[in-house]
Short mmCIF file of C-alpha atoms and ligand atoms in Angstrom, two decimals:
data_model
loop_
_atom_site.label_atom_id
_atom_site.label_comp_id
_atom_site.label_asym_id
_atom_site.label_seq_id
_atom_site.Cartn_x
_atom_site.Cartn_y
_atom_site.Cartn_z
CA MET W 1 97.31 87.23 64.03
CA THR W 2 98.79 85.60 67.11
CA VAL W 3 99.37 87.65 70.22
CA ASP W 4 102.27 87.00 72.60
CA LEU W 5 100.06 86.56 75.67
CA LYS W 6 103.01 86.41 78.07
CA ALA W 7 104.27 89.79 76.81
CA ALA W 8 100.71 91.18 77.05
CA GLU W 9 100.42 89.95 80.65
CA TYR W 10 103.85 91.38 81.53
CA THR W 11 102.96 94.78 80.07
CA LEU W 12 99.42 95.00 81.43
CA SER W 13 100.21 93.74 84.94
CA GLY W 14 102.99 96.34 85.07
CA LEU W 15 100.25 98.97 84.70
CA ARG W 16 98.43 97.75 87.83
CA PRO W 17 100.86 97.90 90.75
CA PHE W 18 98.55 98.96 93.59
CA PRO W 19 95.64 96.99 95.05
CA VAL W 20 92.88 99.32 96.23
CA ALA W 21 89.92 98.76 98.52
CA VAL W 22 86.71 100.03 96.92
CA THR W 23 83.69 100.62 99.15
CA THR W 24 80.18 101.80 98.38
CA ILE W 25 76.67 102.21 99.79
CA ASP W 26 73.42 101.43 98.01
CA GLU W 27 70.04 101.96 99.66
CA GLY W 28 71.66 101.80 103.11
CA GLU W 29 73.63 98.61 102.38
CA VAL W 30 77.43 98.84 102.47
CA ASN W 31 79.92 96.61 100.66
CA GLY W 32 83.29 96.62 98.97
CA LEU W 33 85.97 94.68 97.15
CA ILE W 34 89.64 94.74 96.22
CA SER W 35 90.63 95.93 92.78
CA LEU W 36 93.80 96.39 90.74
CA SER W 37 92.07 98.61 88.18
CA ALA W 38 92.10 102.06 89.79
CA GLY W 39 93.40 105.01 87.84
CA ALA W 40 93.65 108.78 87.85
CA ALA W 41 91.50 110.37 85.15
CA SER W 42 92.08 114.11 85.00
CA ILE W 43 95.04 116.45 84.60
CA VAL W 44 93.14 119.28 86.32
CA PRO W 45 94.55 119.42 89.87
CA GLU W 46 91.61 121.34 91.33
CA ALA W 47 89.02 118.93 89.84
CA PRO W 48 90.45 115.41 90.27
CA ARG W 49 88.80 112.34 88.77
CA VAL W 50 89.27 108.65 89.50
CA THR W 51 88.44 105.55 87.46
CA ILE W 52 87.67 102.04 88.59
CA SER W 53 86.77 98.99 86.52
CA LEU W 54 84.48 96.50 88.24
CA THR W 55 83.58 93.04 86.96
CA LYS W 56 79.86 92.52 86.37
CA TYR W 57 80.04 89.27 88.35
CA ASN W 58 80.76 91.22 91.57
CA LYS W 59 78.06 92.57 93.88
CA THR W 60 79.96 95.86 94.32
CA HIS W 61 79.60 96.43 90.56
CA ASP W 62 75.79 96.41 90.72
CA MET W 63 75.78 98.58 93.84
CA VAL W 64 78.03 101.29 92.32
CA LEU W 65 76.00 101.19 89.10
CA ARG W 66 72.82 101.91 91.09
CA SER W 67 74.13 104.33 93.74
CA GLY W 68 76.77 106.21 91.71
CA VAL W 69 79.13 106.54 94.67
CA PHE W 70 82.37 104.83 95.66
CA VAL W 71 85.51 105.27 97.73
CA THR W 72 88.93 104.11 96.48
CA HIS W 73 91.50 103.47 99.23
CA LEU W 74 95.23 102.90 98.92
CA LEU W 75 96.63 100.42 101.47
CA ALA W 76 99.75 100.86 103.61
CA ALA W 77 102.96 98.81 103.21
CA ASP W 78 104.42 99.93 106.56
CA PRO W 79 104.87 100.18 109.51
CA GLU W 80 104.24 96.49 110.36
CA PRO W 81 100.89 97.01 112.19
CA ALA W 82 99.62 99.03 109.21
CA LEU W 83 100.72 96.24 106.83
CA GLN W 84 98.75 93.74 108.92
CA ASP W 85 95.68 96.05 108.71
CA SER W 86 96.16 96.22 104.92
CA LEU W 87 96.32 92.42 104.61
CA ALA W 88 93.17 92.10 106.76
CA ILE W 89 91.34 94.53 104.43
CA LEU W 90 92.63 92.71 101.34
CA MET W 91 91.54 89.30 102.64
CA GLY W 92 88.24 90.59 104.07
CA LEU W 93 87.05 92.39 100.95
CA GLY W 94 88.77 90.41 98.18
CA GLY W 95 88.23 86.85 99.38
CA SER W 96 84.44 86.55 99.40
CA SER W 97 81.33 88.28 98.07
CA GLY W 98 78.97 90.61 99.90
CA ARG W 99 76.31 88.26 98.47
CA ASP W 100 77.41 85.79 101.20
CA GLY W 101 77.20 88.25 104.11
CA ASP W 102 78.45 91.57 105.46
CA LYS W 103 82.15 92.25 104.83
CA ILE W 104 82.41 95.83 106.12
CA GLY W 105 81.21 95.51 109.75
CA ARG W 106 84.52 93.97 110.92
CA PHE W 107 86.48 97.11 109.96
CA ARG W 108 86.82 100.54 111.60
CA THR W 109 84.91 102.98 109.38
CA LYS W 110 83.39 106.45 109.22
CA GLN W 111 80.82 107.79 106.78
CA GLY W 112 82.05 109.82 103.86
CA VAL W 113 80.20 112.79 102.31
CA THR W 114 78.39 110.39 99.96
CA GLY W 115 77.42 108.11 102.85
CA ALA W 116 79.83 105.40 101.67
CA PRO W 117 82.06 103.82 104.34
CA ILE W 118 85.64 105.03 104.66
CA LEU W 119 88.10 102.43 105.96
CA LEU W 120 90.02 104.14 108.74
CA ASP W 121 92.89 101.61 108.58
CA ALA W 122 93.63 102.42 104.93
CA LEU W 123 96.56 104.66 103.95
CA SER W 124 94.51 107.27 102.09
CA TYR W 125 91.39 107.53 99.96
CA VAL W 126 89.43 109.44 97.36
CA GLU W 127 85.65 109.44 97.53
CA ALA W 128 83.79 109.90 94.26
CA ARG W 129 80.46 110.47 92.56
CA VAL W 130 80.13 108.70 89.21
CA VAL W 131 79.94 111.07 86.22
CA HIS W 132 80.49 108.59 83.35
CA THR W 133 80.26 104.84 82.85
CA LEU W 134 81.50 102.68 80.01
CA ASP W 135 80.03 99.22 79.46
CA MET W 136 83.04 96.98 78.71
CA ASP W 137 81.02 93.74 78.24
CA GLU W 138 82.61 91.82 81.13
CA SER W 139 82.91 94.88 83.36
CA THR W 140 81.98 98.53 83.73
CA LEU W 141 84.44 101.40 83.85
CA PHE W 142 83.30 104.08 86.30
CA VAL W 143 84.65 107.62 86.12
CA GLY W 144 84.07 109.64 89.28
CA ASP W 145 84.48 113.26 90.33
CA VAL W 146 86.47 113.28 93.57
CA VAL W 147 84.28 114.80 96.30
CA GLY W 148 86.42 113.87 99.32
CA ALA W 149 90.02 112.80 100.02
CA GLU W 150 92.20 112.23 103.06
CA ARG W 151 95.61 110.85 104.01
CA LEU W 152 95.01 108.58 107.01
CA GLY W 153 98.45 107.01 107.53
CA SER W 154 102.07 107.97 107.05
CA GLY W 155 103.54 104.74 105.58
CA GLY W 156 104.32 103.81 101.98
CA ARG W 157 101.84 102.44 99.41
CA LEU W 158 101.37 98.67 99.36
CA ARG W 159 102.26 97.04 96.03
CA VAL W 160 100.44 93.90 94.94
CA GLY W 161 103.67 91.85 94.72
CA GLU W 162 104.53 92.61 98.36
CA ALA W 163 100.95 91.86 99.43
CA TRP W 164 100.93 88.53 97.60
CA LYS W 165 104.19 87.48 99.35
CA SER W 166 102.68 88.23 102.78
CA LEU W 167 99.25 86.59 102.33
CA PRO W 168 98.67 83.13 103.81
CA PRO W 169 98.84 80.36 101.15
CA GLU W 170 95.41 79.02 102.26
CA TRP W 171 93.84 82.40 101.52
CA ILE W 172 95.50 82.58 98.08
CA GLU W 173 94.17 79.08 97.32
CA GLN W 174 90.64 80.14 98.37
CA TYR W 175 90.93 83.34 96.25
CA GLU W 176 91.99 81.31 93.22
CA THR W 177 89.01 78.97 93.70
CA ASN W 178 86.63 81.95 93.91
CA HIS W 179 88.22 83.44 90.80
CA VAL W 180 87.20 80.48 88.59
CA PRO W 181 83.44 81.33 88.27
CA GLN W 182 84.30 85.04 87.94
CA LEU W 183 86.58 84.31 85.00
CA ALA W 184 83.99 82.01 83.41
CA SER W 185 81.38 84.75 83.74
CA ALA W 186 83.74 87.32 82.14
CA ARG W 187 84.39 84.96 79.22
CA ARG W 188 80.63 84.48 78.73
CA TYR W 189 80.05 88.27 78.73
CA ARG W 190 82.78 88.55 76.06
CA GLY W 191 81.22 85.79 73.97
CA LEU W 192 84.26 83.54 74.51
CA ALA W 193 84.25 79.83 75.37
CA ASP W 194 84.39 79.04 79.13
C1 FMN K 201 94.44 91.58 94.11
C2 FMN K 201 93.00 91.55 93.65
C3 FMN K 201 92.62 92.32 92.55
C4 FMN K 201 91.29 92.34 92.11
N1 FMN K 201 90.93 93.17 91.06
C5 FMN K 201 89.62 93.30 90.74
C6 FMN K 201 89.20 94.28 89.77
O1 FMN K 201 90.00 95.03 89.20
N2 FMN K 201 87.87 94.38 89.50
C7 FMN K 201 86.93 93.60 90.13
O2 FMN K 201 85.74 93.75 89.86
N3 FMN K 201 87.30 92.64 91.04
C8 FMN K 201 88.62 92.50 91.36
N4 FMN K 201 89.01 91.57 92.31
C9 FMN K 201 88.03 90.59 92.80
C10 FMN K 201 87.09 91.09 93.90
O3 FMN K 201 87.78 91.82 94.90
C11 FMN K 201 86.39 89.88 94.54
O4 FMN K 201 85.76 89.12 93.53
C12 FMN K 201 85.38 90.24 95.61
O5 FMN K 201 85.14 89.08 96.39
C13 FMN K 201 84.05 90.77 95.06
O6 FMN K 201 83.18 91.04 96.14
P1 FMN K 201 81.66 91.53 95.96
O7 FMN K 201 80.91 90.42 95.23
O8 FMN K 201 81.17 91.71 97.37
O9 FMN K 201 81.68 92.79 95.17
C14 FMN K 201 90.32 91.55 92.77
C15 FMN K 201 90.70 90.76 93.90
C16 FMN K 201 92.03 90.78 94.34
C17 FMN K 201 92.40 89.97 95.57
#
């Protein structure tokens, strides 16, 4: 069986329009990353649930696995100063690993009910305690009960296409370089050739 990989990519990327900033705390240490994998996981309005899929290669993955807490933030597309804040969060959390130094200290934060840092320049967030995990070989899917939520800004939601158009080309190049070992690690976890 051959799969039309271009059609698969078109379909699957269409399911992931919004980059989110995920933060966590583990034994007093804070960290976070950018993800395109966030989802809503319950139809019960009074008991919302959120999902996030984190690659095992990433430090945030191990921290959420241990601590069982995370915050998922939507980023703002406008007004212009809020877009600039969103791009700073995207570049700050998605461009390097917490293994190489603190990434959270540069941002305005407050502590959520779980202790995890809330990014005050995000558009909105849900804070969650993990209730289920699914080992997906290359990554783990975390399902969380929402224990806190807030709308922080009044602009629209930032879509990944818009973000990508506004990011500096040097940053995109650096991101793509960092992505190479992550992809190789995912292939190894899946038992595929590098
Ligand atoms: C647009 C975008 C989407 C991303 N999506 C994911 C994702 O769904 N899951 C994930 O684990 N990493 C994702 N990443 C990669 C992490 O944000 C990145 O590897 C980060 O540097 C990991 O940091 P950490 O090692 O401190 O956790 C994404 C990055 C970007 C820029």
